[in-house]
PDB file of C-alpha atoms in Angstrom:
ATOM      1  CA  ASP A   1     -56.915 -59.462 243.958  1.00  0.00           C
ATOM      2  CA  VAL A   2     -57.907 -57.589 241.254  1.00  0.00           C
ATOM      3  CA  LYS A   3     -55.062 -57.380 238.320  1.00  0.00           C
ATOM      4  CA  VAL A   4     -55.011 -54.998 235.907  1.00  0.00           C
ATOM      5  CA  THR A   5     -52.109 -55.201 233.440  1.00  0.00           C
ATOM      6  CA  GLN A   6     -51.443 -53.028 230.310  1.00  0.00           C
ATOM      7  CA  SER A   7     -48.702 -54.154 227.458  1.00  0.00           C
ATOM      8  CA  SER A   8     -45.910 -51.522 227.942  1.00  0.00           C
ATOM      9  CA  ARG A   9     -44.741 -49.623 230.573  1.00  0.00           C
ATOM     10  CA  TYR A  10     -42.856 -47.034 228.127  1.00  0.00           C
ATOM     11  CA  LEU A  11     -43.330 -46.379 224.351  1.00  0.00           C
ATOM     12  CA  VAL A  12     -41.716 -43.934 221.857  1.00  0.00           C
ATOM     13  CA  LYS A  13     -43.558 -43.702 218.388  1.00  0.00           C
ATOM     14  CA  ARG A  14     -43.142 -41.001 215.633  1.00  0.00           C
ATOM     15  CA  THR A  15     -45.805 -38.578 214.785  1.00  0.00           C
ATOM     16  CA  GLY A  16     -48.079 -40.034 212.180  1.00  0.00           C
ATOM     17  CA  GLU A  17     -48.109 -44.017 213.589  1.00  0.00           C
ATOM     18  CA  LYS A  18     -50.559 -46.268 214.573  1.00  0.00           C
ATOM     19  CA  VAL A  19     -50.341 -47.044 218.164  1.00  0.00           C
ATOM     20  CA  PHE A  20     -51.768 -49.597 220.071  1.00  0.00           C
ATOM     21  CA  LEU A  21     -52.327 -49.533 223.871  1.00  0.00           C
ATOM     22  CA  GLU A  22     -53.672 -52.724 225.472  1.00  0.00           C
ATOM     23  CA  CYS A  23     -55.211 -53.824 228.641  1.00  0.00           C
ATOM     24  CA  VAL A  24     -56.626 -56.716 230.284  1.00  0.00           C
ATOM     25  CA  GLN A  25     -58.090 -57.716 233.586  1.00  0.00           C
ATOM     26  CA  ASP A  26     -58.216 -60.780 235.025  1.00  0.00           C
ATOM     27  CA  MET A  27     -61.400 -60.450 237.287  1.00  0.00           C
ATOM     28  CA  ASP A  28     -64.410 -60.508 234.899  1.00  0.00           C
ATOM     29  CA  HIS A  29     -64.977 -57.055 235.310  1.00  0.00           C
ATOM     30  CA  GLU A  30     -67.836 -55.756 232.788  1.00  0.00           C
ATOM     31  CA  ASN A  31     -66.675 -52.282 232.812  1.00  0.00           C
ATOM     32  CA  MET A  32     -63.390 -50.850 231.725  1.00  0.00           C
ATOM     33  CA  PHE A  33     -61.686 -47.200 231.036  1.00  0.00           C
ATOM     34  CA  TRP A  34     -58.967 -45.583 229.257  1.00  0.00           C
ATOM     35  CA  TYR A  35     -57.861 -42.081 231.258  1.00  0.00           C
ATOM     36  CA  ARG A  36     -54.591 -39.835 230.155  1.00  0.00           C
ATOM     37  CA  GLN A  37     -52.818 -38.166 232.978  1.00  0.00           C
ATOM     38  CA  ASP A  38     -51.092 -35.134 232.583  1.00  0.00           C
ATOM     39  CA  PRO A  39     -49.561 -32.498 235.010  1.00  0.00           C
ATOM     40  CA  GLY A  40     -51.843 -29.916 236.048  1.00  0.00           C
ATOM     41  CA  LEU A  41     -54.801 -31.548 234.080  1.00  0.00           C
ATOM     42  CA  GLY A  42     -55.639 -34.791 236.298  1.00  0.00           C
ATOM     43  CA  LEU A  43     -57.095 -37.527 235.013  1.00  0.00           C
ATOM     44  CA  ARG A  44     -59.271 -37.484 232.016  1.00  0.00           C
ATOM     45  CA  LEU A  45     -61.509 -40.107 231.036  1.00  0.00           C
ATOM     46  CA  ILE A  46     -60.615 -40.460 226.796  1.00  0.00           C
ATOM     47  CA  TYR A  47     -63.475 -43.897 226.366  1.00  0.00           C
ATOM     48  CA  PHE A  48     -65.311 -46.694 228.602  1.00  0.00           C
ATOM     49  CA  SER A  49     -67.057 -50.043 227.816  1.00  0.00           C
ATOM     50  CA  TYR A  50     -70.173 -51.515 229.674  1.00  0.00           C
ATOM     51  CA  ASP A  51     -69.859 -54.955 228.000  1.00  0.00           C
ATOM     52  CA  VAL A  52     -68.169 -56.797 225.198  1.00  0.00           C
ATOM     53  CA  LYS A  53     -68.316 -54.568 222.058  1.00  0.00           C
ATOM     54  CA  MET A  54     -69.648 -51.569 223.708  1.00  0.00           C
ATOM     55  CA  LYS A  55     -68.285 -48.659 224.203  1.00  0.00           C
ATOM     56  CA  GLU A  56     -68.895 -45.006 224.976  1.00  0.00           C
ATOM     57  CA  LYS A  57     -66.971 -41.554 224.655  1.00  0.00           C
ATOM     58  CA  GLY A  58     -65.670 -39.793 227.468  1.00  0.00           C
ATOM     59  CA  ASP A  59     -64.946 -36.217 227.721  1.00  0.00           C
ATOM     60  CA  ILE A  60     -61.419 -36.025 225.431  1.00  0.00           C
ATOM     61  CA  PRO A  61     -62.194 -38.494 222.967  1.00  0.00           C
ATOM     62  CA  GLU A  62     -60.884 -37.147 219.606  1.00  0.00           C
ATOM     63  CA  GLY A  63     -57.881 -38.904 218.087  1.00  0.00           C
ATOM     64  CA  TYR A  64     -58.515 -41.785 220.013  1.00  0.00           C
ATOM     65  CA  SER A  65     -60.683 -45.471 219.388  1.00  0.00           C
ATOM     66  CA  VAL A  66     -61.152 -48.113 221.457  1.00  0.00           C
ATOM     67  CA  SER A  67     -61.788 -51.952 220.648  1.00  0.00           C
ATOM     68  CA  ARG A  68     -63.543 -54.677 223.133  1.00  0.00           C
ATOM     69  CA  GLU A  69     -63.544 -57.731 221.282  1.00  0.00           C
ATOM     70  CA  LYS A  70     -63.477 -59.867 224.230  1.00  0.00           C
ATOM     71  CA  LYS A  71     -64.672 -59.115 228.248  1.00  0.00           C
ATOM     72  CA  GLU A  72     -60.618 -59.124 229.619  1.00  0.00           C
ATOM     73  CA  ARG A  73     -58.950 -56.715 227.332  1.00  0.00           C
ATOM     74  CA  PHE A  74     -59.566 -53.308 226.278  1.00  0.00           C
ATOM     75  CA  SER A  75     -57.426 -51.591 223.573  1.00  0.00           C
ATOM     76  CA  LEU A  76     -56.831 -48.053 222.658  1.00  0.00           C
ATOM     77  CA  ILE A  77     -56.362 -46.894 219.446  1.00  0.00           C
ATOM     78  CA  LEU A  78     -54.406 -43.963 218.248  1.00  0.00           C
ATOM     79  CA  GLU A  79     -54.786 -43.710 214.508  1.00  0.00           C
ATOM     80  CA  SER A  80     -52.153 -41.197 213.715  1.00  0.00           C
ATOM     81  CA  ALA A  81     -50.203 -40.228 216.772  1.00  0.00           C
ATOM     82  CA  SER A  82     -49.162 -36.663 217.368  1.00  0.00           C
ATOM     83  CA  THR A  83     -46.711 -35.105 220.140  1.00  0.00           C
ATOM     84  CA  ASN A  84     -50.360 -33.650 222.008  1.00  0.00           C
ATOM     85  CA  GLN A  85     -50.852 -37.348 222.883  1.00  0.00           C
ATOM     86  CA  THR A  86     -48.028 -37.350 224.588  1.00  0.00           C
ATOM     87  CA  SER A  87     -49.058 -38.741 228.092  1.00  0.00           C
ATOM     88  CA  MET A  88     -49.584 -41.462 230.441  1.00  0.00           C
ATOM     89  CA  TYR A  89     -52.323 -43.571 229.619  1.00  0.00           C
ATOM     90  CA  LEU A  90     -53.837 -45.566 232.518  1.00  0.00           C
ATOM     91  CA  CYS A  91     -56.341 -48.373 232.314  1.00  0.00           C
ATOM     92  CA  ALA A  92     -58.948 -49.073 234.589  1.00  0.00           C
ATOM     93  CA  SER A  93     -62.071 -51.504 235.443  1.00  0.00           C
ATOM     94  CA  SER A  94     -64.759 -52.249 237.989  1.00  0.00           C
ATOM     95  CA  THR A  95     -67.672 -54.287 238.033  1.00  0.00           C
ATOM     96  CA  SER A  96     -71.154 -52.940 238.264  1.00  0.00           C
ATOM     97  CA  ALA A  97     -71.859 -54.172 241.644  1.00  0.00           C
ATOM     98  CA  VAL A  98     -68.851 -52.814 243.545  1.00  0.00           C
ATOM     99  CA  GLN A  99     -68.131 -49.666 241.471  1.00  0.00           C
ATOM    100  CA  THR A 100     -64.774 -49.576 242.862  1.00  0.00           C
ATOM    101  CA  GLN A 101     -62.149 -48.500 239.456  1.00  0.00           C
ATOM    102  CA  TYR A 102     -59.001 -50.614 239.710  1.00  0.00           C
ATOM    103  CA  PHE A 103     -56.097 -49.020 237.437  1.00  0.00           C
ATOM    104  CA  GLY A 104     -53.425 -50.826 235.389  1.00  0.00           C
ATOM    105  CA  PRO A 105     -50.013 -49.454 236.044  1.00  0.00           C
ATOM    106  CA  GLY A 106     -49.928 -47.395 232.788  1.00  0.00           C
ATOM    107  CA  THR A 107     -48.160 -46.727 229.645  1.00  0.00           C
ATOM    108  CA  ARG A 108     -45.792 -43.552 229.475  1.00  0.00           C
ATOM    109  CA  LEU A 109     -46.361 -42.794 225.855  1.00  0.00           C
ATOM    110  CA  LEU A 110     -44.058 -40.120 223.977  1.00  0.00           C
ATOM    111  CA  VAL A 111     -44.717 -39.138 220.627  1.00  0.00           C
ATOM    112  CA  LEU A 112     -41.964 -37.043 218.919  1.00  0.00           C
TER     113      LEU A 112
ATOM    114  CA  GLN B   1     -70.991 -29.452 235.251  1.00  0.00           C
ATOM    115  CA  LYS B   2     -69.428 -32.156 237.028  1.00  0.00           C
ATOM    116  CA  GLU B   3     -66.941 -30.835 239.271  1.00  0.00           C
ATOM    117  CA  VAL B   4     -64.737 -32.541 242.044  1.00  0.00           C
ATOM    118  CA  GLU B   5     -62.278 -29.654 243.195  1.00  0.00           C
ATOM    119  CA  GLN B   6     -59.206 -30.353 245.902  1.00  0.00           C
ATOM    120  CA  ASN B   7     -56.501 -27.684 247.128  1.00  0.00           C
ATOM    121  CA  SER B   8     -53.649 -28.778 245.033  1.00  0.00           C
ATOM    122  CA  GLY B   9     -51.191 -28.889 247.576  1.00  0.00           C
ATOM    123  CA  PRO B  10     -48.436 -29.184 248.481  1.00  0.00           C
ATOM    124  CA  LEU B  11     -49.557 -29.790 252.015  1.00  0.00           C
ATOM    125  CA  SER B  12     -46.621 -30.559 254.165  1.00  0.00           C
ATOM    126  CA  VAL B  13     -46.659 -32.089 257.638  1.00  0.00           C
ATOM    127  CA  PRO B  14     -44.502 -33.314 260.282  1.00  0.00           C
ATOM    128  CA  GLU B  15     -43.865 -36.917 260.732  1.00  0.00           C
ATOM    129  CA  GLY B  16     -46.778 -38.267 263.215  1.00  0.00           C
ATOM    130  CA  ALA B  17     -49.019 -35.190 262.608  1.00  0.00           C
ATOM    131  CA  ILE B  18     -52.179 -35.515 261.051  1.00  0.00           C
ATOM    132  CA  ALA B  19     -52.687 -34.775 257.411  1.00  0.00           C
ATOM    133  CA  SER B  20     -56.334 -33.317 256.747  1.00  0.00           C
ATOM    134  CA  LEU B  21     -56.968 -33.663 252.837  1.00  0.00           C
ATOM    135  CA  ASN B  22     -60.291 -32.317 251.965  1.00  0.00           C
ATOM    136  CA  CYS B  23     -62.566 -32.532 248.178  1.00  0.00           C
ATOM    137  CA  THR B  24     -65.899 -30.735 247.374  1.00  0.00           C
ATOM    138  CA  TYR B  25     -68.143 -31.836 244.559  1.00  0.00           C
ATOM    139  CA  SER B  26     -70.917 -29.990 242.535  1.00  0.00           C
ATOM    140  CA  ASP B  27     -73.573 -32.833 241.735  1.00  0.00           C
ATOM    141  CA  ARG B  28     -75.615 -33.203 244.936  1.00  0.00           C
ATOM    142  CA  GLY B  29     -76.849 -36.655 243.116  1.00  0.00           C
ATOM    143  CA  SER B  30     -72.920 -37.941 243.882  1.00  0.00           C
ATOM    144  CA  GLN B  31     -73.916 -41.747 245.689  1.00  0.00           C
ATOM    145  CA  SER B  32     -69.802 -42.751 245.899  1.00  0.00           C
ATOM    146  CA  PHE B  33     -66.631 -41.005 247.079  1.00  0.00           C
ATOM    147  CA  PHE B  34     -63.769 -42.719 246.888  1.00  0.00           C
ATOM    148  CA  TRP B  35     -59.900 -41.735 247.729  1.00  0.00           C
ATOM    149  CA  TYR B  36     -57.233 -43.064 245.831  1.00  0.00           C
ATOM    150  CA  ARG B  37     -53.093 -42.577 246.810  1.00  0.00           C
ATOM    151  CA  GLN B  38     -50.746 -41.883 243.519  1.00  0.00           C
ATOM    152  CA  TYR B  39     -46.772 -42.049 244.041  1.00  0.00           C
ATOM    153  CA  SER B  40     -45.026 -40.415 241.660  1.00  0.00           C
ATOM    154  CA  GLY B  41     -44.730 -42.208 238.274  1.00  0.00           C
ATOM    155  CA  LYS B  42     -47.119 -44.836 239.407  1.00  0.00           C
ATOM    156  CA  SER B  43     -50.523 -45.427 239.082  1.00  0.00           C
ATOM    157  CA  PRO B  44     -53.537 -44.728 241.636  1.00  0.00           C
ATOM    158  CA  GLU B  45     -54.219 -47.256 243.917  1.00  0.00           C
ATOM    159  CA  LEU B  46     -57.360 -47.366 246.257  1.00  0.00           C
ATOM    160  CA  ILE B  47     -57.753 -46.154 249.814  1.00  0.00           C
ATOM    161  CA  MET B  48     -60.793 -46.055 250.646  1.00  0.00           C
ATOM    162  CA  SER B  49     -64.622 -45.745 249.311  1.00  0.00           C
ATOM    163  CA  ILE B  50     -67.458 -44.210 251.510  1.00  0.00           C
ATOM    164  CA  TYR B  51     -71.065 -44.364 250.863  1.00  0.00           C
ATOM    165  CA  SER B  52     -73.089 -42.762 253.398  1.00  0.00           C
ATOM    166  CA  ASN B  53     -72.748 -39.688 256.144  1.00  0.00           C
ATOM    167  CA  GLY B  54     -70.401 -39.911 259.012  1.00  0.00           C
ATOM    168  CA  ASP B  55     -66.866 -41.452 259.304  1.00  0.00           C
ATOM    169  CA  LYS B  56     -65.540 -44.672 257.978  1.00  0.00           C
ATOM    170  CA  GLU B  57     -61.908 -45.719 259.693  1.00  0.00           C
ATOM    171  CA  ASP B  58     -59.620 -48.108 258.300  1.00  0.00           C
ATOM    172  CA  GLY B  59     -55.900 -48.265 260.126  1.00  0.00           C
ATOM    173  CA  ARG B  60     -54.656 -44.725 260.272  1.00  0.00           C
ATOM    174  CA  PHE B  61     -57.115 -43.559 257.656  1.00  0.00           C
ATOM    175  CA  THR B  62     -60.267 -42.011 258.333  1.00  0.00           C
ATOM    176  CA  ALA B  63     -62.926 -41.123 255.447  1.00  0.00           C
ATOM    177  CA  GLN B  64     -65.604 -38.465 255.967  1.00  0.00           C
ATOM    178  CA  LEU B  65     -68.369 -37.812 254.181  1.00  0.00           C
ATOM    179  CA  ASN B  66     -71.016 -34.980 254.613  1.00  0.00           C
ATOM    180  CA  LYS B  67     -73.443 -35.064 251.543  1.00  0.00           C
ATOM    181  CA  ALA B  68     -75.770 -32.134 252.547  1.00  0.00           C
ATOM    182  CA  SER B  69     -72.246 -29.944 252.566  1.00  0.00           C
ATOM    183  CA  GLN B  70     -70.733 -31.779 249.347  1.00  0.00           C
ATOM    184  CA  TYR B  71     -67.820 -32.726 251.018  1.00  0.00           C
ATOM    185  CA  VAL B  72     -65.781 -35.917 251.965  1.00  0.00           C
ATOM    186  CA  SER B  73     -62.410 -35.628 253.436  1.00  0.00           C
ATOM    187  CA  LEU B  74     -59.659 -37.727 254.130  1.00  0.00           C
ATOM    188  CA  LEU B  75     -57.211 -37.868 257.700  1.00  0.00           C
ATOM    189  CA  ILE B  76     -54.326 -39.877 257.793  1.00  0.00           C
ATOM    190  CA  ARG B  77     -53.039 -40.220 261.572  1.00  0.00           C
ATOM    191  CA  ASP B  78     -49.509 -40.632 262.618  1.00  0.00           C
ATOM    192  CA  SER B  79     -48.662 -39.333 259.050  1.00  0.00           C
ATOM    193  CA  GLN B  80     -44.943 -41.679 258.014  1.00  0.00           C
ATOM    194  CA  PRO B  81     -42.943 -40.106 255.005  1.00  0.00           C
ATOM    195  CA  SER B  82     -44.419 -43.108 253.077  1.00  0.00           C
ATOM    196  CA  ASP B  83     -47.557 -41.560 253.050  1.00  0.00           C
ATOM    197  CA  SER B  84     -45.852 -38.807 250.767  1.00  0.00           C
ATOM    198  CA  ALA B  85     -48.374 -38.920 247.776  1.00  0.00           C
ATOM    199  CA  THR B  86     -50.528 -37.266 245.712  1.00  0.00           C
ATOM    200  CA  TYR B  87     -53.873 -37.932 246.963  1.00  0.00           C
ATOM    201  CA  LEU B  88     -56.851 -38.335 244.488  1.00  0.00           C
ATOM    202  CA  CYS B  89     -60.888 -37.873 245.242  1.00  0.00           C
ATOM    203  CA  ALA B  90     -63.252 -39.400 243.032  1.00  0.00           C
ATOM    204  CA  VAL B  91     -67.031 -39.128 242.643  1.00  0.00           C
ATOM    205  CA  ARG B  92     -69.773 -41.021 241.224  1.00  0.00           C
ATOM    206  CA  GLY B  93     -73.139 -40.065 240.523  1.00  0.00           C
ATOM    207  CA  ASP B  94     -76.390 -41.542 239.767  1.00  0.00           C
ATOM    208  CA  ASN B  95     -76.449 -39.666 236.228  1.00  0.00           C
ATOM    209  CA  TYR B  96     -72.612 -40.707 235.854  1.00  0.00           C
ATOM    210  CA  GLY B  97     -73.211 -44.244 234.896  1.00  0.00           C
ATOM    211  CA  GLN B  98     -69.933 -45.952 235.879  1.00  0.00           C
ATOM    212  CA  ASN B  99     -68.113 -43.259 235.763  1.00  0.00           C
ATOM    213  CA  PHE B 100     -66.086 -41.392 238.143  1.00  0.00           C
ATOM    214  CA  VAL B 101     -65.166 -37.704 238.188  1.00  0.00           C
ATOM    215  CA  PHE B 102     -61.588 -37.208 239.515  1.00  0.00           C
ATOM    216  CA  GLY B 103     -60.339 -34.090 241.510  1.00  0.00           C
ATOM    217  CA  PRO B 104     -57.088 -32.741 240.706  1.00  0.00           C
ATOM    218  CA  GLY B 105     -55.258 -34.372 243.315  1.00  0.00           C
ATOM    219  CA  THR B 106     -53.851 -32.659 246.627  1.00  0.00           C
ATOM    220  CA  ARG B 107     -49.824 -33.218 247.070  1.00  0.00           C
ATOM    221  CA  LEU B 108     -48.962 -34.534 250.558  1.00  0.00           C
ATOM    222  CA  SER B 109     -45.169 -34.157 251.933  1.00  0.00           C
ATOM    223  CA  VAL B 110     -44.454 -35.688 255.099  1.00  0.00           C
ATOM    224  CA  LEU B 111     -41.520 -34.192 256.936  1.00  0.00           C
ATOM    225  CA  PRO B 112     -39.550 -37.229 258.521  1.00  0.00           C
TER     226      PRO B 112
END
C-alpha cells in the first residue's frame, strides 16, 4: 500500500512565524505535490516536484516555498505566515508511469 | 484555461438507489481521468481511474468516459449511507505534466 504521511494533523501558528510542513512517502515516487483546500475553492496546487532538488510553481505559489532534498521527502515552507494561509494542506505523490496521485492525511493549519 | 466542472450539489439519493455524478472538462488533450472520494475532514482517496472511452466497473462503482463530449461520470449502484461524501473529479492532460486539475467536487448525501 502507498503511504504518504504528513508531519502534523493540526497546527496553530502566529502571524509572521515561519512554518514548515513535511511530507514523506514510502513508495519511491518521483512526483510530489502540495495543495491547499478551502471551502468553495476546491484543491489548488501550490508547488510540485518531479525529482530531487527540482521544483515547479503551481497555481498559487505566492507566500510559499518548497524543498526536496531527498526523494521521499517534500517540505512546504511558509516564510512568514499570514491569516489568509489558514487552510487544509494536502500532500500527494505519484509515479510518472502510473500517474495516480495518492494523498496524505492533511494538515489543518490555523494562523492567528 | 484548464477547467474541470462539477455540480456542487448536494445530490441526495435514497439508500439503495443509483447515484450519478458528472464531470466535464475543457481540455480536449486530456488523457487520464480520476474519481476521488473525500469524507468531511479527511483527505481524498482514489476510487477509480479511467483512460479510454467507455465504461469501467469496480464493484458498485462504474466510471464512464466520453472524450468526444468531454465528460466523465461516476455511477454508484446500491448507494449506502457510508457513500455520503464529496466526490472529486480529476483530469490529467498532455500539457499538464504530472499535474492534475481537480473539479470543485460534488457533495453526495445518501439518505437511510
